[in-house]
Coordinates of C-alpha atoms in Angstrom, one line a residue:
M1 CA -10.7 16.5 21.6
R2 CA -9.5 19.9 20.3
I3 CA -6.7 18.0 18.0
Y4 CA -9.4 15.5 16.7
A5 CA -11.9 18.4 15.7
V6 CA -9.3 20.2 13.9
S7 CA -8.0 17.3 11.9
F8 CA -11.5 16.4 10.8
L9 CA -12.2 20.2 10.0
I10 CA -9.2 20.3 7.6
G11 CA -10.2 16.8 6.3
I12 CA -13.7 18.2 5.4
G13 CA -12.4 21.3 3.7
G14 CA -9.9 19.3 1.8
A15 CA -12.1 16.8 0.6
A16 CA -14.5 19.8 -0.2
L17 CA -12.1 21.7 -2.3
A18 CA -10.7 18.6 -4.0
W19 CA -14.4 17.7 -5.1
L20 CA -15.0 21.4 -6.3
L21 CA -11.5 21.2 -8.2
K22 CA -12.8 17.7 -9.5
F23 CA -9.4 16.1 -8.5
P24 CA -9.3 12.1 -8.6
A25 CA -11.0 10.4 -5.9
P26 CA -11.5 13.7 -4.0
F27 CA -12.8 12.7 -0.6
L28 CA -9.6 10.5 -0.2
T29 CA -6.8 12.3 -1.9
G30 CA -8.0 16.0 -0.5
P31 CA -7.9 15.0 3.1
A32 CA -4.7 13.3 2.7
F33 CA -2.9 16.3 1.2
F34 CA -4.5 19.2 3.3
V35 CA -3.9 17.2 6.6
S36 CA -0.3 16.3 5.6
L37 CA 0.6 19.8 4.9
A38 CA -1.0 21.0 8.1
G39 CA 1.3 18.6 10.0
V40 CA 4.1 19.8 8.4
L41 CA 3.1 23.5 9.3
G42 CA 3.2 22.5 12.8
V43 CA -0.5 21.7 13.4
K44 CA -1.2 18.7 15.6
T45 CA -3.4 16.1 13.7
D46 CA -4.7 12.7 14.8
V47 CA -7.7 10.2 14.6
P48 CA -8.9 8.3 17.6
D49 CA -8.5 4.8 17.3
I50 CA -12.1 4.2 18.0
V51 CA -13.2 6.1 15.0
R52 CA -10.2 4.6 12.7
N53 CA -11.9 1.0 13.7
V54 CA -15.4 2.0 12.8
V55 CA -14.2 3.5 9.5
F56 CA -12.4 0.1 8.4
V57 CA -15.9 -1.5 9.3
I58 CA -17.8 0.6 6.9
I59 CA -15.1 0.3 4.1
G60 CA -15.2 -3.4 4.6
L61 CA -19.0 -3.7 4.1
A62 CA -19.0 -1.3 1.1
L63 CA -16.5 -3.5 -0.5
G64 CA -17.9 -6.8 0.0
S65 CA -21.6 -5.6 -1.1
S66 CA -20.0 -5.4 -4.6
V67 CA -19.1 -9.0 -4.7
T68 CA -20.9 -11.0 -7.1
P69 CA -20.8 -14.5 -8.6
E70 CA -19.2 -13.5 -11.7
I71 CA -16.5 -12.0 -10.1
L72 CA -15.8 -14.9 -8.3
A73 CA -15.8 -17.1 -11.6
A74 CA -12.7 -14.9 -12.5
A75 CA -10.5 -16.1 -9.8
A76 CA -9.1 -18.9 -11.9
A77 CA -6.7 -16.2 -13.4
W78 CA -5.8 -14.9 -9.9
P79 CA -2.7 -17.2 -9.1
A80 CA -1.0 -16.0 -12.4
S81 CA -1.5 -12.5 -11.2
L82 CA -0.2 -13.3 -7.8
I83 CA 3.2 -14.5 -9.1
G84 CA 3.4 -11.4 -11.5
M85 CA 2.7 -9.0 -8.2
C86 CA 5.3 -10.9 -6.2
A87 CA 7.8 -10.3 -8.9
G88 CA 7.1 -6.6 -9.1
V89 CA 7.2 -6.4 -5.4
A90 CA 10.8 -7.7 -5.5
L91 CA 12.2 -5.8 -8.4
I92 CA 10.7 -2.5 -6.5
M93 CA 12.4 -3.7 -3.2
L94 CA 15.6 -4.5 -5.1
T95 CA 15.8 -1.4 -7.2
G96 CA 14.7 0.6 -4.6
G97 CA 17.5 -0.4 -2.3
F98 CA 20.3 0.0 -5.1
M99 CA 18.8 3.5 -5.7
F100 CA 19.1 4.7 -2.1
Q101 CA 22.4 3.2 -1.3
R102 CA 24.0 4.8 -4.6
Y103 CA 22.5 8.1 -4.6
F104 CA 21.4 9.0 -1.1
A105 CA 24.3 7.3 1.0
M106 CA 22.2 5.3 3.0
D107 CA 23.7 2.1 4.5
R108 CA 22.4 -1.2 3.1
E109 CA 20.1 -2.3 6.0
T110 CA 18.1 1.2 6.0
A111 CA 18.1 1.3 2.1
Y112 CA 16.5 -2.2 1.5
L113 CA 14.0 -1.7 4.7
A114 CA 13.2 1.9 3.4
S115 CA 12.4 0.5 -0.1
S116 CA 10.0 -2.2 1.0
P117 CA 6.7 -1.5 -0.6
G118 CA 4.6 -2.0 2.6
H119 CA 4.1 -4.0 5.8
L120 CA 5.7 -1.0 7.7
S121 CA 5.2 -2.2 11.4
Y122 CA 7.3 -5.3 10.3
V123 CA 9.9 -3.1 8.6
L124 CA 10.2 -0.9 11.7
G125 CA 10.8 -3.9 14.0
F126 CA 13.6 -5.3 11.7
S127 CA 15.1 -1.4 11.7
T128 CA 15.7 -1.9 15.5
D129 CA 17.2 -5.3 15.3
V130 CA 19.8 -4.6 12.6
G131 CA 20.8 -1.1 13.7
A132 CA 19.0 0.7 10.8
D133 CA 18.1 4.6 10.7
T134 CA 14.2 3.8 11.9
A135 CA 13.3 7.6 11.6
M136 CA 14.4 7.7 7.8
I137 CA 12.9 4.6 7.1
S138 CA 9.7 5.9 8.8
M139 CA 9.5 8.9 7.1
V140 CA 10.1 7.6 3.5
Q141 CA 7.6 4.8 4.0
S142 CA 4.9 7.5 5.2
I143 CA 6.0 9.7 1.9
R144 CA 5.3 6.2 -0.2
V145 CA 1.9 5.9 1.2
L146 CA 0.7 9.5 0.9
F147 CA 2.4 10.0 -2.8
L148 CA 0.8 6.8 -3.6
T149 CA -2.6 7.8 -2.4
L150 CA -2.5 11.2 -4.5
L151 CA -0.8 9.3 -7.6
V152 CA -2.8 6.2 -8.0
P153 CA -6.0 8.3 -8.7
V154 CA -4.2 10.3 -11.2
A155 CA -2.6 7.3 -13.0
V156 CA -5.9 5.5 -13.1
A157 CA -7.6 8.7 -14.9
L158 CA -5.1 8.8 -17.1
L159 CA -4.7 5.1 -18.2
T160 CA -8.2 4.1 -17.6
D161 CA -12.2 5.6 -18.2
A162 CA -12.5 4.9 -14.5
D163 CA -15.2 7.4 -13.0
M164 CA -13.0 8.8 -10.2
T165 CA -15.5 11.0 -8.7
M166 CA -17.3 8.3 -6.4
P167 CA -20.6 8.0 -8.4
I168 CA -23.7 7.7 -5.9
P169 CA -24.9 3.9 -6.2
V170 CA -28.2 3.2 -8.1
D171 CA -28.8 0.0 -6.3
T172 CA -30.9 -0.7 -3.5
L173 CA -29.6 0.7 -0.2
L174 CA -29.0 -1.6 2.8
S175 CA -31.6 -1.6 5.0
P176 CA -30.9 -0.4 8.7
M177 CA -31.5 -4.2 10.3
H178 CA -29.0 -5.7 7.7
L179 CA -26.5 -3.2 7.8
G180 CA -26.6 -3.4 11.7
I181 CA -26.2 -7.1 11.3
L182 CA -23.3 -7.1 8.9
A183 CA -21.7 -4.5 11.2
A184 CA -22.0 -6.8 14.2
L185 CA -20.7 -10.0 12.7
G186 CA -17.9 -8.0 11.0
T187 CA -16.7 -6.6 14.1
G188 CA -16.9 -9.7 15.9
L189 CA -14.9 -11.6 13.4
G190 CA -12.6 -8.6 13.5
L191 CA -11.9 -9.3 16.7
V192 CA -11.0 -12.9 16.0
F193 CA -8.6 -11.6 13.3
L194 CA -6.7 -8.9 15.6
K195 CA -5.8 -12.1 17.9
L196 CA -4.7 -13.9 14.7
K197 CA -2.5 -10.5 14.3
L198 CA -3.9 -10.4 10.6
P199 CA -3.3 -7.1 8.6
A200 CA -6.3 -4.6 8.6
A201 CA -8.4 -7.0 10.6
L202 CA -11.3 -5.1 10.8
L203 CA -11.8 -4.0 7.3
L204 CA -10.9 -7.6 6.0
S205 CA -13.6 -9.4 8.4
S206 CA -16.1 -6.8 7.4
M207 CA -15.5 -7.2 3.6
F208 CA -15.7 -10.9 4.4
V209 CA -19.0 -11.0 6.1
S210 CA -20.5 -8.5 3.6
S211 CA -19.1 -10.6 0.6
F212 CA -21.1 -13.7 2.1
G213 CA -24.3 -11.8 2.7
H214 CA -24.3 -10.4 -0.9
G215 CA -23.0 -13.4 -2.6
S216 CA -25.6 -15.3 -0.9
G217 CA -28.6 -12.6 -1.5
L218 CA -29.0 -12.5 2.3
T219 CA -28.6 -9.0 2.7
P220 CA -28.7 -7.2 -0.6
G221 CA -28.2 -3.5 -1.2
Q222 CA -25.5 -1.1 -1.2
V223 CA -23.6 0.7 2.1
P224 CA -25.5 4.8 2.4
T225 CA -23.3 6.9 0.2
V226 CA -23.1 9.3 3.0
L227 CA -21.4 6.6 5.4
S228 CA -18.7 5.7 2.5
V229 CA -18.2 9.6 2.0
I230 CA -17.6 10.1 5.8
A231 CA -15.0 6.6 5.8
F232 CA -13.4 7.9 2.9
V233 CA -12.7 11.3 4.3
T234 CA -11.5 10.2 7.6
M235 CA -9.3 7.5 5.8
G236 CA -7.7 10.5 4.1
T237 CA -7.4 12.6 7.5
L238 CA -5.7 9.5 9.1
I239 CA -3.1 9.1 6.1
G240 CA -2.5 12.6 6.5
S241 CA -1.9 12.7 10.4
R242 CA 1.3 10.8 10.0
F243 CA 3.0 14.2 9.2
S244 CA 1.8 15.4 12.5
G245 CA 5.1 16.7 14.4
V246 CA 7.4 16.3 11.4
S247 CA 9.9 18.9 11.0
L248 CA 10.7 21.1 7.8
A249 CA 14.2 19.7 8.0
M250 CA 13.4 16.2 8.4
L251 CA 10.7 16.3 6.0
R252 CA 13.4 17.8 3.4
R253 CA 15.7 15.2 4.4
A254 CA 13.5 12.3 3.0
A255 CA 11.4 14.0 0.4
V256 CA 13.0 13.8 -2.3
A257 CA 14.3 9.9 -2.0
G258 CA 10.7 9.4 -0.8
L259 CA 9.2 10.9 -3.8
L260 CA 11.7 9.3 -6.2
F261 CA 11.4 5.8 -4.9
T262 CA 7.2 6.3 -5.2
L263 CA 7.4 6.9 -8.8
L264 CA 9.7 4.3 -9.4
A265 CA 7.6 1.8 -7.3
L266 CA 4.5 3.1 -9.3
V267 CA 6.3 2.9 -12.7
I268 CA 7.6 -0.7 -11.9
A269 CA 3.7 -1.8 -10.9
V270 CA 1.8 0.0 -13.8
V271 CA 4.6 -2.2 -16.2
F272 CA 3.8 -5.4 -14.4
A273 CA -0.1 -4.7 -14.3
G274 CA 0.0 -4.2 -17.8
L275 CA 1.7 -7.6 -18.5
V276 CA -0.7 -9.4 -16.2
S277 CA -3.6 -8.0 -17.7
L278 CA -2.3 -8.5 -21.4
F279 CA -1.6 -12.2 -20.6
T280 CA -4.4 -13.2 -18.1
H281 CA -7.2 -10.8 -19.7
L282 CA -7.6 -9.5 -16.3
P283 CA -9.3 -5.9 -16.2
F284 CA -6.4 -3.2 -16.0
L285 CA -8.4 -1.2 -13.6
D286 CA -8.4 -4.1 -11.0
V287 CA -4.8 -5.1 -11.6
I288 CA -3.3 -1.6 -11.2
I289 CA -5.2 -1.2 -7.9
A290 CA -3.9 -4.6 -6.8
F291 CA -0.5 -4.0 -7.8
A292 CA 0.1 -0.7 -6.4
P293 CA 2.2 -0.6 -3.6
G294 CA 0.3 1.7 -1.3
G295 CA -1.1 1.0 2.1
L296 CA -3.4 -2.2 2.4
E297 CA -6.3 -0.2 3.7
T298 CA -5.9 2.7 1.5
M299 CA -5.6 0.6 -1.6
V300 CA -8.4 -1.4 -0.7
A301 CA -10.5 1.7 -0.2
M302 CA -9.4 3.0 -3.5
A303 CA -11.0 -0.3 -5.2
A304 CA -14.0 0.9 -3.7
I305 CA -13.9 4.4 -5.2
V306 CA -13.2 3.2 -8.5
Q307 CA -15.6 0.2 -8.5
A308 CA -12.6 -2.4 -9.0
D309 CA -13.0 -5.8 -8.2
P310 CA -12.6 -5.8 -4.2
A311 CA -12.0 -9.4 -3.4
Y312 CA -9.1 -9.5 -6.4
V313 CA -7.7 -6.4 -4.6
A314 CA -7.9 -7.0 -0.9
L315 CA -6.2 -10.8 -1.9
H316 CA -3.2 -9.2 -3.6
H317 CA -2.6 -6.6 -0.9
V318 CA -2.7 -9.1 1.8
A319 CA -0.7 -11.7 -0.2
R320 CA 1.9 -8.8 -0.8
L321 CA 2.2 -8.6 3.1
F322 CA 2.9 -12.4 3.3
F323 CA 5.5 -12.1 0.6
L324 CA 7.2 -9.4 2.3
S325 CA 7.5 -11.4 5.5
A326 CA 9.6 -13.8 4.0
F327 CA 11.5 -11.5 1.2
V328 CA 12.4 -8.9 3.5
P329 CA 14.8 -11.2 5.7
F330 CA 16.1 -13.0 2.9
V331 CA 17.2 -9.6 1.1
L332 CA 18.9 -8.6 4.3
T333 CA 20.5 -12.0 5.0
W334 CA 21.5 -12.1 1.3
N335 CA 23.1 -8.7 1.5
R336 CA 24.8 -9.1 5.0
N337 CA 26.3 -12.8 3.3
K338 CA 27.7 -10.5 0.4
R339 CA 29.8 -8.5 2.7

């Protein structure tokens, strides 16, 4: 319990400081940065699984509450956007793998698995099968998620006019009864999704249930702001807790590689997002959040903060994981055959 209490205190303090400094998406980025720093300095941090699951349900409900018929009407342009996203993901992985081999002396398997923009559990499973450096892959991937959490809000603030302070919703709030019904249905469907081994099962199930409720008008209103803020602070704390127990020596070894790869991935994502937005006329804000190669849960939560189209963003991040499920073994097999 002490570890959990310390983690949340650091997360809350980080969120408050980031909010006072007017940093973009303060309730997510503040905890992520300061909890990560505490972990590197030797403080043990963690978030209990049950709290993580509750947070995923809250964020899913908040996302679904913003779904409208107008959003769904724009779905005709999504197939072209999905193709652009897959092309960007492929380029990120291939260029990242080349960079890691050429400049960081990684073997081919480690280089390409470390450069996979997502699907961490799947990638780590592959690393043990092919004899890659699992520790290096895990560190580079963790650094990718952390820095994208910190850099995407900055990029959005610089490239768009989005309000990154998480404004208080002016719409009617969900009634306690409607909130409870949606949470129960989202949790029940999430258990089914877990059985099916879908990624971010509770988040996606709650978003699906909330989207149906709001799209049909059965459950009008927004999730109370206090619940959303608590959820985002917890999400940031969860991201930062990945660095608990990481030594400075291990961090130094992976930090430069991870940071350069993150910047490379972000540049490619911005370019492809710009092209897709130009040719499909989809809002650039929505596209950049959907294309950003961060963690699925993190980027979907970011969509809620900047009020991007939640259905569009979630679909693209889920599609990215399915694409990587096929592309990762293809790249490894292709490289093995080149030898």
